[in-house]
mmCIF file of C-alpha atoms in Angstrom:
data_model
loop_
_atom_site.group_PDB
_atom_site.id
_atom_site.type_symbol
_atom_site.label_atom_id
_atom_site.label_comp_id
_atom_site.label_asym_id
_atom_site.label_seq_id
_atom_site.Cartn_x
_atom_site.Cartn_y
_atom_site.Cartn_z
ATOM 1 C CA SER A 1 47.903 -56.459 -25.978
ATOM 2 C CA LEU A 2 44.979 -56.556 -27.507
ATOM 3 C CA SER A 3 42.805 -58.219 -24.621
ATOM 4 C CA SER A 4 44.611 -55.109 -22.437
ATOM 5 C CA SER A 5 43.897 -52.517 -24.614
ATOM 6 C CA GLY A 6 40.297 -53.873 -24.840
ATOM 7 C CA SER A 7 39.896 -54.007 -20.972
ATOM 8 C CA ALA A 8 41.591 -50.825 -20.433
ATOM 9 C CA LEU A 9 38.846 -49.409 -23.202
ATOM 10 C CA CYS A 10 36.007 -51.331 -21.348
ATOM 11 C CA LEU A 11 37.440 -49.343 -17.930
ATOM 12 C CA ILE A 12 37.425 -46.270 -19.446
ATOM 13 C CA MET A 13 33.858 -46.379 -20.848
ATOM 14 C CA GLN A 14 32.713 -47.881 -17.600
ATOM 15 C CA TYR A 15 34.099 -44.608 -16.120
ATOM 16 C CA GLU A 16 32.390 -42.478 -18.678
ATOM 17 C CA ILE A 17 29.136 -44.122 -18.246
ATOM 18 C CA ARG A 18 29.421 -43.508 -14.134
ATOM 19 C CA ARG A 19 30.522 -39.921 -14.323
ATOM 20 C CA ALA A 20 27.783 -38.773 -16.947
ATOM 21 C CA LYS A 21 25.303 -40.324 -14.256
ATOM 22 C CA PHE A 22 26.571 -37.646 -11.703
ATOM 23 C CA GLU A 23 26.655 -35.018 -14.343
ATOM 24 C CA LYS A 24 23.428 -34.663 -15.293
ATOM 25 C CA GLY A 25 21.536 -31.373 -14.452
ATOM 26 C CA PHE A 26 23.026 -28.321 -12.669
ATOM 27 C CA SER A 27 24.757 -28.427 -9.358
ATOM 28 C CA LEU A 28 23.727 -26.694 -6.779
ATOM 29 C CA ALA A 29 25.707 -23.442 -7.259
ATOM 30 C CA GLU A 30 24.913 -23.166 -10.803
ATOM 31 C CA ALA A 31 21.061 -23.354 -9.833
ATOM 32 C CA MET A 32 21.739 -20.439 -7.471
ATOM 33 C CA MET A 33 23.682 -18.327 -9.962
ATOM 34 C CA ALA A 34 20.506 -18.622 -12.512
ATOM 35 C CA THR A 35 18.139 -17.417 -9.833
ATOM 36 C CA VAL A 36 20.264 -14.486 -8.748
ATOM 37 C CA ILE A 37 20.398 -13.761 -12.673
ATOM 38 C CA LEU A 38 16.645 -14.018 -13.114
ATOM 39 C CA GLY A 39 15.796 -11.888 -10.103
ATOM 40 C CA PHE A 40 17.985 -9.126 -11.652
ATOM 41 C CA ALA A 41 16.251 -9.458 -14.404
ATOM 42 C CA ALA A 42 13.216 -9.092 -13.079
ATOM 43 C CA ALA A 43 13.498 -6.461 -10.742
ATOM 44 C CA GLY A 44 14.642 -4.291 -14.177
ATOM 45 C CA LEU A 45 11.427 -4.992 -15.190
ATOM 46 C CA VAL A 46 8.916 -4.141 -12.607
ATOM 47 C CA VAL A 47 10.985 -0.850 -11.564
ATOM 48 C CA PRO A 48 9.625 0.649 -14.724
ATOM 49 C CA PHE A 49 5.956 -0.461 -14.088
ATOM 50 C CA THR A 50 6.188 0.990 -10.483
ATOM 51 C CA SER A 51 7.391 4.271 -11.543
ATOM 52 C CA GLY A 52 5.136 4.719 -14.066
ATOM 53 C CA ALA A 53 1.967 4.071 -11.953
ATOM 54 C CA ALA A 54 3.550 6.655 -9.794
ATOM 55 C CA ALA A 55 3.404 9.325 -12.281
ATOM 56 C CA ARG A 56 -0.130 8.173 -13.395
ATOM 57 C CA ALA A 57 -1.346 8.657 -10.095
ATOM 58 C CA TYR A 58 0.724 12.145 -9.746
ATOM 59 C CA GLY A 59 -0.937 13.057 -12.969
ATOM 60 C CA ASP A 60 -4.505 11.883 -11.801
ATOM 61 C CA ARG A 61 -4.165 14.130 -8.538
ATOM 62 C CA GLN A 62 -3.503 16.987 -10.879
ATOM 63 C CA THR A 63 -5.967 16.976 -12.907
ATOM 64 C CA LEU A 64 -8.680 16.860 -9.974
ATOM 65 C CA ALA A 65 -6.991 19.535 -8.270
ATOM 66 C CA ALA A 66 -7.364 21.748 -11.973
ATOM 67 C CA ALA A 67 -11.267 20.534 -12.301
ATOM 68 C CA LEU A 68 -11.457 21.498 -8.198
ATOM 69 C CA ALA A 69 -10.080 25.159 -8.665
ATOM 70 C CA ALA A 70 -11.778 25.726 -12.221
ATOM 71 C CA ASP A 71 -14.977 24.815 -10.416
ATOM 72 C CA LEU A 72 -14.440 26.814 -7.449
ATOM 73 C CA LEU A 73 -13.598 30.123 -10.063
ATOM 74 C CA GLU A 74 -16.929 29.729 -11.967
ATOM 75 C CA GLN A 75 -18.495 29.748 -8.603
ATOM 76 C CA ILE A 76 -16.779 32.665 -7.976
ATOM 77 C CA ILE A 77 -17.376 34.822 -11.447
ATOM 78 C CA ALA A 78 -21.449 33.736 -10.901
ATOM 79 C CA THR A 79 -21.085 36.243 -7.662
ATOM 80 C CA PRO A 80 -22.142 39.534 -8.618
ATOM 81 C CA TYR A 81 -19.012 42.318 -9.284
ATOM 82 C CA ALA A 82 -19.787 43.910 -6.231
ATOM 83 C CA GLN A 83 -19.887 41.299 -3.932
ATOM 84 C CA VAL A 84 -16.789 39.155 -5.415
ATOM 85 C CA VAL A 85 -14.249 40.757 -2.949
ATOM 86 C CA GLY A 86 -16.499 40.564 0.283
ATOM 87 C CA ALA A 87 -17.584 37.040 0.117
ATOM 88 C CA TRP A 88 -14.344 35.392 -1.385
ATOM 89 C CA ASN A 89 -11.010 37.362 -0.098
ATOM 90 C CA GLY A 90 -9.517 34.903 2.258
ATOM 91 C CA TYR A 91 -11.858 32.156 1.476
ATOM 92 C CA SER A 92 -11.029 28.715 2.542
ATOM 93 C CA GLU A 93 -11.981 24.850 2.504
ATOM 94 C CA PRO A 94 -10.441 22.651 4.722
ATOM 95 C CA ALA A 95 -9.089 19.337 3.703
ATOM 96 C CA GLY A 96 -11.944 17.024 3.174
ATOM 97 C CA GLN A 97 -14.699 19.968 3.113
ATOM 98 C CA LEU A 98 -14.718 20.896 -0.440
ATOM 99 C CA VAL A 99 -18.248 22.364 -1.341
ATOM 100 C CA MET A 100 -19.795 20.824 -4.369
ATOM 101 C CA ASP A 101 -23.086 22.701 -5.037
ATOM 102 C CA PHE A 102 -22.730 26.121 -2.608
ATOM 103 C CA ASP A 103 -26.816 26.224 -3.264
ATOM 104 C CA THR A 104 -27.203 23.244 -0.929
ATOM 105 C CA GLY A 105 -24.306 22.902 0.779
ATOM 106 C CA ARG A 106 -23.791 19.418 -0.672
ATOM 107 C CA ARG A 107 -19.645 18.696 -0.297
ATOM 108 C CA TYR A 108 -17.675 16.201 -2.310
ATOM 109 C CA SER A 109 -17.039 12.688 -1.166
ATOM 110 C CA GLY A 110 -14.949 9.796 -1.563
ATOM 111 C CA PRO A 111 -11.649 9.143 -0.503
ATOM 112 C CA ALA A 112 -9.997 10.832 -3.997
ATOM 113 C CA TYR A 113 -11.143 13.783 -2.520
ATOM 114 C CA ALA A 114 -10.120 13.943 1.346
ATOM 115 C CA PRO A 115 -6.425 14.803 1.144
ATOM 116 C CA PHE A 116 -7.381 18.520 -1.155
ATOM 117 C CA SER A 117 -8.217 21.888 0.416
ATOM 118 C CA ARG A 118 -8.685 24.859 -1.227
ATOM 119 C CA GLY A 119 -8.742 28.507 -1.024
ATOM 120 C CA ALA A 120 -9.561 31.983 -2.928
ATOM 121 C CA THR A 121 -8.101 35.465 -2.900
ATOM 122 C CA ALA A 122 -9.837 38.647 -4.274
ATOM 123 C CA ALA A 123 -8.814 41.860 -4.389
ATOM 124 C CA TYR A 124 -9.355 44.922 -6.879
ATOM 125 C CA VAL A 125 -7.269 45.612 -8.919
ATOM 126 C CA TYR A 126 -6.347 49.314 -10.446
ATOM 127 C CA VAL A 127 -5.391 49.066 -14.348
ATOM 128 C CA ALA A 128 -3.576 51.851 -16.583
ATOM 129 C CA PRO A 129 -4.999 54.669 -17.142
ATOM 130 C CA GLN A 130 -7.193 54.634 -13.650
ATOM 131 C CA ASP A 131 -5.880 56.833 -11.275
ATOM 132 C CA GLY A 132 -7.149 55.270 -7.915
ATOM 133 C CA ALA A 133 -9.730 58.469 -7.492
ATOM 134 C CA ALA A 134 -12.428 55.857 -9.644
ATOM 135 C CA ALA A 135 -13.830 52.742 -8.112
ATOM 136 C CA PRO A 136 -11.396 50.022 -9.879
ATOM 137 C CA ASN A 137 -12.883 48.142 -12.890
ATOM 138 C CA PHE A 138 -11.116 44.644 -12.024
ATOM 139 C CA ILE A 139 -11.146 42.335 -9.545
ATOM 140 C CA ARG A 140 -7.593 39.642 -9.491
ATOM 141 C CA VAL A 141 -9.169 36.433 -7.968
ATOM 142 C CA THR A 142 -6.761 33.291 -7.434
ATOM 143 C CA VAL A 143 -7.917 30.199 -6.299
ATOM 144 C CA THR A 144 -5.325 27.670 -4.928
ATOM 145 C CA ILE A 145 -5.717 24.081 -4.360
ATOM 146 C CA SER A 146 -3.384 21.648 -1.959
ATOM 147 C CA HIS A 147 -2.979 18.229 -1.350
ATOM 148 C CA ASN A 148 -1.887 17.075 2.055
ATOM 149 C CA ASP A 149 -0.828 21.066 2.400
ATOM 150 C CA LYS A 150 1.283 20.989 -0.619
ATOM 151 C CA PRO A 151 0.324 23.512 -3.789
ATOM 152 C CA MET A 152 -0.826 21.606 -6.428
ATOM 153 C CA ALA A 153 -3.070 23.890 -8.623
ATOM 154 C CA SER A 154 -3.370 27.453 -8.764
ATOM 155 C CA ILE A 155 -5.345 29.285 -11.261
ATOM 156 C CA THR A 156 -5.905 33.543 -11.426
ATOM 157 C CA ARG A 157 -7.970 35.457 -13.671
ATOM 158 C CA LEU A 158 -9.362 38.936 -13.765
ATOM 159 C CA ILE A 159 -12.912 40.063 -13.515
ATOM 160 C CA SER A 160 -14.308 43.008 -15.045
ATOM 161 C CA ARG A 161 -17.535 44.703 -14.337
#
């Protein structure tokens, strides 16, 4: 009986050794599940970075639009009061044709400026207690900047005599 239990023990150990040889590592199904889980985890990490990059690009465009509006407004303010409405009301620059230096006609260049367009309106404004009989003392100027034909920035200012 000792020899039969010894041989049975020997058979069990041989079986366990063989089984251990085949059970090393992961099965194909386990490896695929691990890959899927890692893929979802990686996608969860990438999404915030891509949305952050898009938000930064939009902020950069807004900053550039504000600078372009301020630049044109400064040019309008430098115009003599009596000439502002005649020179700037209805003024328009199409996309990619923004003037940098009005004295030389030099234009903004580079791909960052290409989708921008800008325009201006200027109108006389009567302020109380003016009755309309006297010449107006103010001009309301509005400069509007568009990016791909969508309004991006607008600045309005009163200019006085």
